[in-house]
XYZ file of C-alpha atoms in Angstrom:
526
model
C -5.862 15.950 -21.811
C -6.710 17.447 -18.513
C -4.389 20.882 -17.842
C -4.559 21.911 -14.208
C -3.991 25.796 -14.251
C -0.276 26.930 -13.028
C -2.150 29.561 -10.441
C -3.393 26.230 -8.491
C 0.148 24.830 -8.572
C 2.084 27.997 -7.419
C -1.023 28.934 -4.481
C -1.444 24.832 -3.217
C 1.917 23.087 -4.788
C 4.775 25.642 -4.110
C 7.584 23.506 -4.818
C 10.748 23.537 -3.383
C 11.467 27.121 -1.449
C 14.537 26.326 0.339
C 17.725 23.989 -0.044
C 20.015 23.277 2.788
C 22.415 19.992 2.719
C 25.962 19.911 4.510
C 29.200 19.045 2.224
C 31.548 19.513 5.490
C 31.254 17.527 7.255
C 29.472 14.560 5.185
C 25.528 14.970 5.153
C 23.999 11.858 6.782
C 23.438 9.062 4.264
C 20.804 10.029 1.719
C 21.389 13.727 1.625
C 18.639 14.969 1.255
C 17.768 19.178 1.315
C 14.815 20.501 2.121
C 13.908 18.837 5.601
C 11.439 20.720 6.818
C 10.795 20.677 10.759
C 6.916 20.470 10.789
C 6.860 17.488 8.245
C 9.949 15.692 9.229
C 11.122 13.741 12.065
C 13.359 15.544 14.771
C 16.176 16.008 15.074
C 17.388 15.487 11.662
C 14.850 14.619 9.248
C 17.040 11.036 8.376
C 17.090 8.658 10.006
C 20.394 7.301 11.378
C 21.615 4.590 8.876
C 22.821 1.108 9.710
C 26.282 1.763 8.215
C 26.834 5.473 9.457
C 29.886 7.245 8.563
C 31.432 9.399 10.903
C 33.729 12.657 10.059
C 36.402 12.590 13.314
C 37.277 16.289 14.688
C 39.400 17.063 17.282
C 39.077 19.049 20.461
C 40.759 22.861 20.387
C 40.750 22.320 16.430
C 38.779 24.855 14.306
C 36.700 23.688 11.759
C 34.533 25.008 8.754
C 31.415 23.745 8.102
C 30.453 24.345 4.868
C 26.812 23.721 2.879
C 24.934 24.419 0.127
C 23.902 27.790 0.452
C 19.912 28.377 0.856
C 17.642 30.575 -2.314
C 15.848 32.378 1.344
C 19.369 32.280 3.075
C 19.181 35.922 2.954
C 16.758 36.695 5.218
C 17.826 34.024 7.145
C 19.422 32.885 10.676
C 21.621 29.640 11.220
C 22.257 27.418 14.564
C 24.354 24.589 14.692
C 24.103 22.518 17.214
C 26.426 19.274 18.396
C 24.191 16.782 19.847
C 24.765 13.541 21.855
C 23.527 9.858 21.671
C 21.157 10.727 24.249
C 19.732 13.875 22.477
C 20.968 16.154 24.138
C 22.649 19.535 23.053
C 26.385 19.775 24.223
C 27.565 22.949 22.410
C 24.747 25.673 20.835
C 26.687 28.083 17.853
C 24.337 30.778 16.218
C 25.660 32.300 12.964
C 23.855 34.832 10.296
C 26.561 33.530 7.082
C 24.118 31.570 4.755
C 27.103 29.012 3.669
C 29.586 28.337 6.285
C 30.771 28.711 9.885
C 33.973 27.829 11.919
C 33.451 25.916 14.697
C 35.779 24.970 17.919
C 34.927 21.546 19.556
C 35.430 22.100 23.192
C 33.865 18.647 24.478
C 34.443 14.731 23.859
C 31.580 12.905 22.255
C 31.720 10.212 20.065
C 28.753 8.723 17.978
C 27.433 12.567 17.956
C 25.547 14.303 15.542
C 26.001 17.952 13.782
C 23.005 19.973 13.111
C 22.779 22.985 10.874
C 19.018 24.285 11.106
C 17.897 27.010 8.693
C 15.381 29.619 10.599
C 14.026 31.825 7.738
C 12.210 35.347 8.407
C 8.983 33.677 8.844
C 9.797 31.063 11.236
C 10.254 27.970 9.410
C 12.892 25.940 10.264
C 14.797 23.881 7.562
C 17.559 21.013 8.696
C 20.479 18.843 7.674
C 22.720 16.941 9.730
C 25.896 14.986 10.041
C 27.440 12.026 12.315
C 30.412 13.091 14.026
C 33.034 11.461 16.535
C 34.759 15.089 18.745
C 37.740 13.090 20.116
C 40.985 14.515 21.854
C 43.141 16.605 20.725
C 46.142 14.242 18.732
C 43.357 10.771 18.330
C 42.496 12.105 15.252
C 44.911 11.009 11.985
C 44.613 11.256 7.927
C 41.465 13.403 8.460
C 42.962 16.234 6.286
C 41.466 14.805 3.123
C 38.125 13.884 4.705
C 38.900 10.215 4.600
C 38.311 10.466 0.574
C 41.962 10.757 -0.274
C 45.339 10.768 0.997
C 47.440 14.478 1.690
C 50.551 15.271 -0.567
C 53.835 16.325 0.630
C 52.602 19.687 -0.338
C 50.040 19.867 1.555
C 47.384 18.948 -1.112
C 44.418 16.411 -1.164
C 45.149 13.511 -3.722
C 40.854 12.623 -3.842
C 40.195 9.309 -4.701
C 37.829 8.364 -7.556
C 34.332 10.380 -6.754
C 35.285 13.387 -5.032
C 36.943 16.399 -5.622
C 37.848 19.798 -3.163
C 40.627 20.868 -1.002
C 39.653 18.518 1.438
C 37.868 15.981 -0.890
C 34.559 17.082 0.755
C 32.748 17.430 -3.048
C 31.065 14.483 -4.964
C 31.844 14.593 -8.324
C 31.379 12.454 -11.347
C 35.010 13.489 -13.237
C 38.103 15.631 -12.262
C 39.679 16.592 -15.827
C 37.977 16.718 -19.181
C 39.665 13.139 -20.160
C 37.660 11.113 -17.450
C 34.519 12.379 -19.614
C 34.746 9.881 -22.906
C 33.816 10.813 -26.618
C 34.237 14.105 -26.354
C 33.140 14.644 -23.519
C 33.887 17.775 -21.005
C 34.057 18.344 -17.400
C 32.027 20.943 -16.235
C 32.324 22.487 -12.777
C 29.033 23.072 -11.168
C 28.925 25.216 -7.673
C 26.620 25.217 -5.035
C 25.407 21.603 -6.061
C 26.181 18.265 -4.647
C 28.296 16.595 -7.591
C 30.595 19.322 -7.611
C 31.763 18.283 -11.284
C 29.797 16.380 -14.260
C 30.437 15.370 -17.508
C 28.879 16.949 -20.484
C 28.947 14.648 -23.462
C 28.302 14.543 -27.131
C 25.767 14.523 -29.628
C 24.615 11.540 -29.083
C 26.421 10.095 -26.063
C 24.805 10.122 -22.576
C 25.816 8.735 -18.929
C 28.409 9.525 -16.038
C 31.291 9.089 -18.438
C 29.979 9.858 -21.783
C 30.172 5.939 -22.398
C 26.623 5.191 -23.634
C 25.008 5.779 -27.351
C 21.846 4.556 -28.659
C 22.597 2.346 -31.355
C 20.100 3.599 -33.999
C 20.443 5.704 -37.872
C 19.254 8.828 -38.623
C 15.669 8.006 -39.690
C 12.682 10.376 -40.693
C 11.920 10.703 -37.502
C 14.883 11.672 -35.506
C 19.011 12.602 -36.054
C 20.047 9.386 -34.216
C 23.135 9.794 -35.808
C 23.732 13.249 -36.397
C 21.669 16.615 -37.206
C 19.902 16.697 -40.589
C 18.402 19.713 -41.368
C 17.172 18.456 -44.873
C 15.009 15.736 -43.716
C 14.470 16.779 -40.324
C 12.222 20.376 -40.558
C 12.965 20.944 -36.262
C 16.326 22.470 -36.458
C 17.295 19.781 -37.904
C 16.963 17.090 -35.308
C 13.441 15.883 -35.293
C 9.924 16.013 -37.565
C 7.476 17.297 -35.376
C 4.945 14.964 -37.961
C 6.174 11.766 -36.194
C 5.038 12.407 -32.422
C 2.246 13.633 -30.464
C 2.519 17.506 -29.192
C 1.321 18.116 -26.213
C 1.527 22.478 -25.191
C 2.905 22.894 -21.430
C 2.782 26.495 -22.069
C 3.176 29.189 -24.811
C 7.067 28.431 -25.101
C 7.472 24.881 -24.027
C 6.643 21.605 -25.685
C 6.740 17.903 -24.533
C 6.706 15.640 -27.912
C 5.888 11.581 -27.265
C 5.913 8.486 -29.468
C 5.670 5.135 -28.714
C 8.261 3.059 -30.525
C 7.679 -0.950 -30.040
C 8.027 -1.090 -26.125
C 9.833 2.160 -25.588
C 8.669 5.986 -25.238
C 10.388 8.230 -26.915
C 9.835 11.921 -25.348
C 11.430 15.321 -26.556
C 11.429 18.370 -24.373
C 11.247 21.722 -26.768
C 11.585 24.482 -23.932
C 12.054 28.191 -23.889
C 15.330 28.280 -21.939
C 19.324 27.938 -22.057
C 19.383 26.473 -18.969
C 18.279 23.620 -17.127
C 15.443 21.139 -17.710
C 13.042 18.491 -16.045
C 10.193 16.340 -16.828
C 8.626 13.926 -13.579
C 6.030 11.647 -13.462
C 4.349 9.210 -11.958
C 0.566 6.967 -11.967
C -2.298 9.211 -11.547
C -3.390 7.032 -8.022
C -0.526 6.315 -6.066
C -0.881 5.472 -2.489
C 0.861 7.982 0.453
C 2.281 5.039 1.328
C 4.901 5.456 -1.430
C 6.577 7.931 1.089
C 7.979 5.115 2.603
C 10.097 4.264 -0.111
C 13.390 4.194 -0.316
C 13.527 2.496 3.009
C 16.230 4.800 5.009
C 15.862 3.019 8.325
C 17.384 -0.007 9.436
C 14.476 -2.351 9.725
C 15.890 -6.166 8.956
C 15.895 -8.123 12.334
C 18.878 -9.972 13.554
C 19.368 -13.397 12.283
C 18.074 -16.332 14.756
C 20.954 -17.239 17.111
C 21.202 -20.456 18.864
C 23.360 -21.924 21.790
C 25.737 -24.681 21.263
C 26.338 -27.803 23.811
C 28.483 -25.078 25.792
C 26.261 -22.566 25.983
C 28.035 -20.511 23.738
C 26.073 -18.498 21.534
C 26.221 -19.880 17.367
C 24.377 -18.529 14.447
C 22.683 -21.376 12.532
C 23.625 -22.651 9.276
C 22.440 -20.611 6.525
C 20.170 -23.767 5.227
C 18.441 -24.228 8.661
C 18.364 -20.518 9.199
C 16.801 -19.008 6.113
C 13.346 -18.816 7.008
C 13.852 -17.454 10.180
C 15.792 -14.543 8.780
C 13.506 -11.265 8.580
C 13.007 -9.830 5.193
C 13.308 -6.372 4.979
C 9.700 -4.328 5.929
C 8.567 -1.072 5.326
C 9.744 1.053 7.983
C 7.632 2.877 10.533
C 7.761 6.278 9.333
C 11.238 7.034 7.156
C 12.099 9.961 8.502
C 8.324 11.769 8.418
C 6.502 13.133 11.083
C 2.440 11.551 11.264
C 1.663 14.731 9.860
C 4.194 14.493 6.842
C 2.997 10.904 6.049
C -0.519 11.414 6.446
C -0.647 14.616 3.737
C -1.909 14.238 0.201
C 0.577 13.700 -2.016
C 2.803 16.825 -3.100
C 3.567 17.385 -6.606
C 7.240 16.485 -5.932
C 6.501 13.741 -4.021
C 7.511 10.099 -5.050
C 8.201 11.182 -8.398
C 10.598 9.790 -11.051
C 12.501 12.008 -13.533
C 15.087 13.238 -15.696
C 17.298 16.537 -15.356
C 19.289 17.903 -18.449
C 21.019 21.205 -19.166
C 22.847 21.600 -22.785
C 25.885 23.660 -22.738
C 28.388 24.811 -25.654
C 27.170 21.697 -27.855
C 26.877 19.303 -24.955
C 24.440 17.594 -22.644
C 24.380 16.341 -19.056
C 21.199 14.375 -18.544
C 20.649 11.973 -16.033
C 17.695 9.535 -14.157
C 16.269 10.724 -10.592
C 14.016 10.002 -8.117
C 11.957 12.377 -6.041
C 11.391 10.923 -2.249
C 9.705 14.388 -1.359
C 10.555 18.209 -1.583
C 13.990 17.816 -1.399
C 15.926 18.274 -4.507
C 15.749 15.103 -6.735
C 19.021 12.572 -6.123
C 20.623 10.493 -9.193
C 18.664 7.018 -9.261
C 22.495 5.372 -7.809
C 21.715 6.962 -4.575
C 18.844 4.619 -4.232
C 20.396 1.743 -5.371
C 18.778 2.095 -8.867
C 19.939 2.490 -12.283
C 20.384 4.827 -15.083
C 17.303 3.064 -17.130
C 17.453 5.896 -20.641
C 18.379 3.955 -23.700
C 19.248 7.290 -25.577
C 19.798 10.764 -24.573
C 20.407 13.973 -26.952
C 20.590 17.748 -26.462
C 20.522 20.826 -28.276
C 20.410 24.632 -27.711
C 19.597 27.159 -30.428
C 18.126 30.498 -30.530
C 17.378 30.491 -26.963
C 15.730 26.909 -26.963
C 16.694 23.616 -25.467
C 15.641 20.800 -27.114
C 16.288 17.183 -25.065
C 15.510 13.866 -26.379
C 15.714 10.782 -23.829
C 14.337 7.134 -24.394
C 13.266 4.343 -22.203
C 11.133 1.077 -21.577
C 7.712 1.920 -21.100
C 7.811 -0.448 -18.053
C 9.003 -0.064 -14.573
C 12.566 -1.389 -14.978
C 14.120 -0.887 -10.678
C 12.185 0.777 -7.934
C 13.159 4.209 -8.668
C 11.322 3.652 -11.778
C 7.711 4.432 -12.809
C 6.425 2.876 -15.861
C 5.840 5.842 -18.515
C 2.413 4.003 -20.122
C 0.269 2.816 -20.969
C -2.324 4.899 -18.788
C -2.546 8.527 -17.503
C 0.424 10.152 -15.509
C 0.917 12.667 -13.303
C 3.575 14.523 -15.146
C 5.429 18.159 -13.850
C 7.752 19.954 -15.877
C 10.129 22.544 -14.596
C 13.152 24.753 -16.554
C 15.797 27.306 -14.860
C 15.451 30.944 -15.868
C 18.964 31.647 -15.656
C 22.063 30.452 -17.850
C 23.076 27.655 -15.726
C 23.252 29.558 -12.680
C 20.410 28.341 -11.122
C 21.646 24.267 -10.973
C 18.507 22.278 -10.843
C 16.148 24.135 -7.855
C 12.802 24.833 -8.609
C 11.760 28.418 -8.390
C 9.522 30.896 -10.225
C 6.668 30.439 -12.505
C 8.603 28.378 -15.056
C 6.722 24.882 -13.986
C 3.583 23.110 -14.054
C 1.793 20.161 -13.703
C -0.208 18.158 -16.712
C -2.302 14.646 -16.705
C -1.002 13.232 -20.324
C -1.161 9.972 -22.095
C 2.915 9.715 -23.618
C 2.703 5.992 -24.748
C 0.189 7.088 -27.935
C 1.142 4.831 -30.967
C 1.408 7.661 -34.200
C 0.404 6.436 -36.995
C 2.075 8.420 -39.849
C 2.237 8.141 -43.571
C 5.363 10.059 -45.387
C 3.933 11.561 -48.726
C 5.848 12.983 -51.089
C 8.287 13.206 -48.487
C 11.145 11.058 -48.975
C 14.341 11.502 -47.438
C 16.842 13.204 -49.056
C 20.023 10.969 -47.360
C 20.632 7.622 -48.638
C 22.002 6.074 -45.379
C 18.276 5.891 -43.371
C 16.482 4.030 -41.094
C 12.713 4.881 -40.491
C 10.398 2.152 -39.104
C 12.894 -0.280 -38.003
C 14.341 -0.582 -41.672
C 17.684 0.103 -42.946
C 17.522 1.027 -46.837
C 16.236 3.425 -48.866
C 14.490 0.718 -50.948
C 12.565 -0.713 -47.594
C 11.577 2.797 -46.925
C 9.659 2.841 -50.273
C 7.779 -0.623 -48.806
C 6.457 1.821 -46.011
C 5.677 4.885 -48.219
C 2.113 5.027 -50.108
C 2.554 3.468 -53.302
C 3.090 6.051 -56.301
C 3.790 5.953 -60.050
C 4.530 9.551 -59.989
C 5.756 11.847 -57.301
C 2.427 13.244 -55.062
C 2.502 16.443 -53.902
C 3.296 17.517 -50.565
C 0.168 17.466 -48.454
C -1.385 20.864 -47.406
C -1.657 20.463 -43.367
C -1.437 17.458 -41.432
C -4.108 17.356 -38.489
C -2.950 15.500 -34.427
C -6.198 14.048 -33.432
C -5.011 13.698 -30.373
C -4.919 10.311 -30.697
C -1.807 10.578 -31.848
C -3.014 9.789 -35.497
C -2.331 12.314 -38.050
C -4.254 12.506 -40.719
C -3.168 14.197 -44.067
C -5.922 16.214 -45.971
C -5.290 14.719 -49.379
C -4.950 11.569 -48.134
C -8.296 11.568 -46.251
C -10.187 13.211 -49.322
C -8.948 10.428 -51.380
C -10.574 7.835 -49.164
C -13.943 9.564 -49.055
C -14.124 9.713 -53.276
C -13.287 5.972 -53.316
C -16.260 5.511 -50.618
C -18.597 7.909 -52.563
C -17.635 5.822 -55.903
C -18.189 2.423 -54.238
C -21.349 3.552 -52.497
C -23.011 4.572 -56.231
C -21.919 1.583 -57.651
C -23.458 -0.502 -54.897
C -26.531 1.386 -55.745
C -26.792 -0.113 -59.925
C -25.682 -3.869 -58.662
């Protein structure tokens, strides 16, 4: 295993120092924080998407724009900015308040764009942006709700499905504890971008609590449900099963590889958040250029008809003259931004948990760049975990998530069976420090997590009769998997990791070498 010191990270791989993303009026389409000016593309950092959404304000109306408030915001100035098609700035505001600002359209421009830029004490200068239609005064209609839901008689915001806020303006993935299922709860997070998530079960995992790995306890892990007889690791896992791997004094990462799945526990120092990223140890720059965020699929062929009229052709005469898709020219990155070596954020795939009063929100993201991680769905990918559990005790959070060794969707890197490039991170705070990356409490590893452990239970039998260990179901094909005894052995005295991800029990091994001493003598007298 090949550790590269913290001190490097924190001097050449400071990771994200600044957040800045609008939630009124809607951040262009992916929303990405963390747009810095020298490394991404003016004016906004995004490029404009084929299917832009515009928020309609009116002329002589007041407005607050709101966004996620910056971690530097406080030595900070802010300038938003309404620019034209053309480029061209048509109204200049300057304001010192790190998370809002009323504004007063005074000029008609449609297809325009919003700018909030972030100018910190030293200069840098951080962006997010918005599309915007200033039309006049009476044009614009059912704008109260943010075109996400539909104004009450009393003057309140009905939000459809997926948002939440006086004006609708939040994402969120639930609005009252009963959208979260199986016990689930709705927890309100503020200053992040899904305003409200669902924090599940033991056991139960995904937007709505509606997913459960479909496994029994075993000797290995509490599928099921803690077990604090079997299961020495407060009760949820045997350390003896996987191989440890030491991010730091306080924090573990655990891996086994279980047919074609990775199994990985996080054992952190924390009660709040946690990550774990990776990705192949050589990986092209080129991977900046995915997801593709600009419009680059050509218009279909288009023929004239006998009357000159202009006709598309039929989709079976047409097909292989429509583009495919091709990597765009720069996504949003300056040459400069492109051209770098490859950050320790960037092009990255990952989870995110935090366990609170009994429950865990957990979820699948991808890392484009700097910017804080977004949810796989933004991409078009998937939630690709087959389990998910959480637990906090004495100050630690423990986090268990499975998944297919392969690559399943393109937000997806495949977890084996070489080398990653793997980076941890935890919050230092009780959840008030939602998923940004600050402080000391991170690092970056090269590990091997698909290692195949091969264990032997001695004298160690579990003390449940409902168990499945090895991909059995009953106590009596447990025995089939346990070295065979006439009497009970005794438990062994250590149990050594390779690092191989064997471990190797002392009495076990020291009854192998007197058989080979035994049969080496007698080999001698035949």
């Amino acid at each position: 295993m090949t550790t590269i010191p913290l001190l490097i990270l924190i001097i050449c791989c400071p990771l994200i120092r600044a957040n800045l993303v609008l939630t009124y009026p809607q951040a262009r389409f992916p929303p990405l924080d963390f747009l810095p000016s020298e490394i991404t593309s003016a004016p906004c950092g995004v490029p404009k998407p084929m299917k832009t959404f515009y928020t309609n304000f009116d002329i002589g109306e007041s407005y607050e724009v709101t966004w996620i408030p910056t971690t530097m915001g406080k030595n900070s100035t802010y300038r938003i900015r309404i620019i034209d098609s053309d480029g061209l700035t048509i109204q200049n505001i300057s304001t010192s308040d790190s998370k809002s600002s009323k504004i007063n359209p005074t000029t008609p421009c449609e297809q325009c764009m919003l700018l909030v830029e972030q100018i910190t004490s030293t200069g840098k200068i951080f962006k997010t942006c918005a599309d915007i239609n200033i039309l006049k005064k009476g044009a614009v209609k059912e704008e109260a709700c943010n075109q996400r839901g539909t104004k009450m008689q009393n003057g309140i915001c009905q939000c459809e499905i997926g948002y939440t806020g006086e004006k609708c303006e939040h994402y969120a993935h639930c609005s009252v504890d009963e959208d979260c299922l199986n016990g689930g709860k709705c927890v309100d997070q503020e200053d992040s971008l899904i305003r409200k998530k669902c924090y599940c079960s033991y056991g139960f995992f995904g937007q709505r609590c509606d997913r459960k790995f479909n496994a029994q306890n075993d000797l290995c892990f509490g599928y099921d449900d803690l077990n604090a007889l079997d299961l020495p690791r407060f009760g949820m896992f045997n350390p003896k099963c996987y191989v440890r791997h030491d991010l730091s004094a306080d924090d573990q990462l655990y891996s086994r590889r279980v047919e074609n799945e990775i199994e990985l526990i996080l054992d952190f120092k924390t009660s709040s958040w946690l990550s774990l990223g990776w990705r192949p140890t050589q990986l092209s720059t080129s991977c900046r250029l995915f997801p593709v965020l600009e419009d680059v699929r050509k218009n279909a062929r288009v023929l004239e008809n006998d009357g000159g009229e202009e006709e598309e052709e039929e989709e079976t005469d047409r097909r292989h003259f429509v583009a495919k898709p091709i990597m765009p020219k720069n996504n949003g990155f300056t040459d400069l931004g492109l051209k770098a070596p490859l950050h320790a954020m960037d092009c990255v795939d990952m989870i995110m948990a935090s366990v609170k009063d009994g429950r865990i929100f957990i979820s699948d993201y991808y890392s484009r760049d700097r910017s804080t991680p977004l949810e796989d769905y933004w991409y078009d990918g998937e939630m690709s975990l087959s389990a998910a559990y959480g637990l906090e005790v004495d100050g630690r959070t423990l986090v268990m998530f499975r998944r297919d060794i392969r690559e399943i969707e393109p937000t997806d890197h495949p977890l084996g069976p070489n080398d990653l490039f793997v980076l941890w991170a935890k919050g230092e705070n009780m959840f008030g420090d939602d998923f940004k990356y600050h402080g000391n409490n991170r690092g970056i590893e090269q590990l091997n997590l698909s290692q195949v452990v091969n264990l032997t239970f001695v004298g160690n039998e579990p003390k449940s009769n409902d168990v499945q260990a090895f991909g059995v179901k009953n106590q009596n094909d447990i025995q089939e998997h346990l070295i065979p005894m006439s009497t009970p052995a005794p438990k062994p005295k250590s149990a050594e990791n390779t690092g191989s991800g064997e471990i190797i029990d002392e009495n076990s091994a020291f009854s192998h070498r007197t058989i080979s001493i035994f049969v080496l003598i007698l080999a001698m007298f035949l």
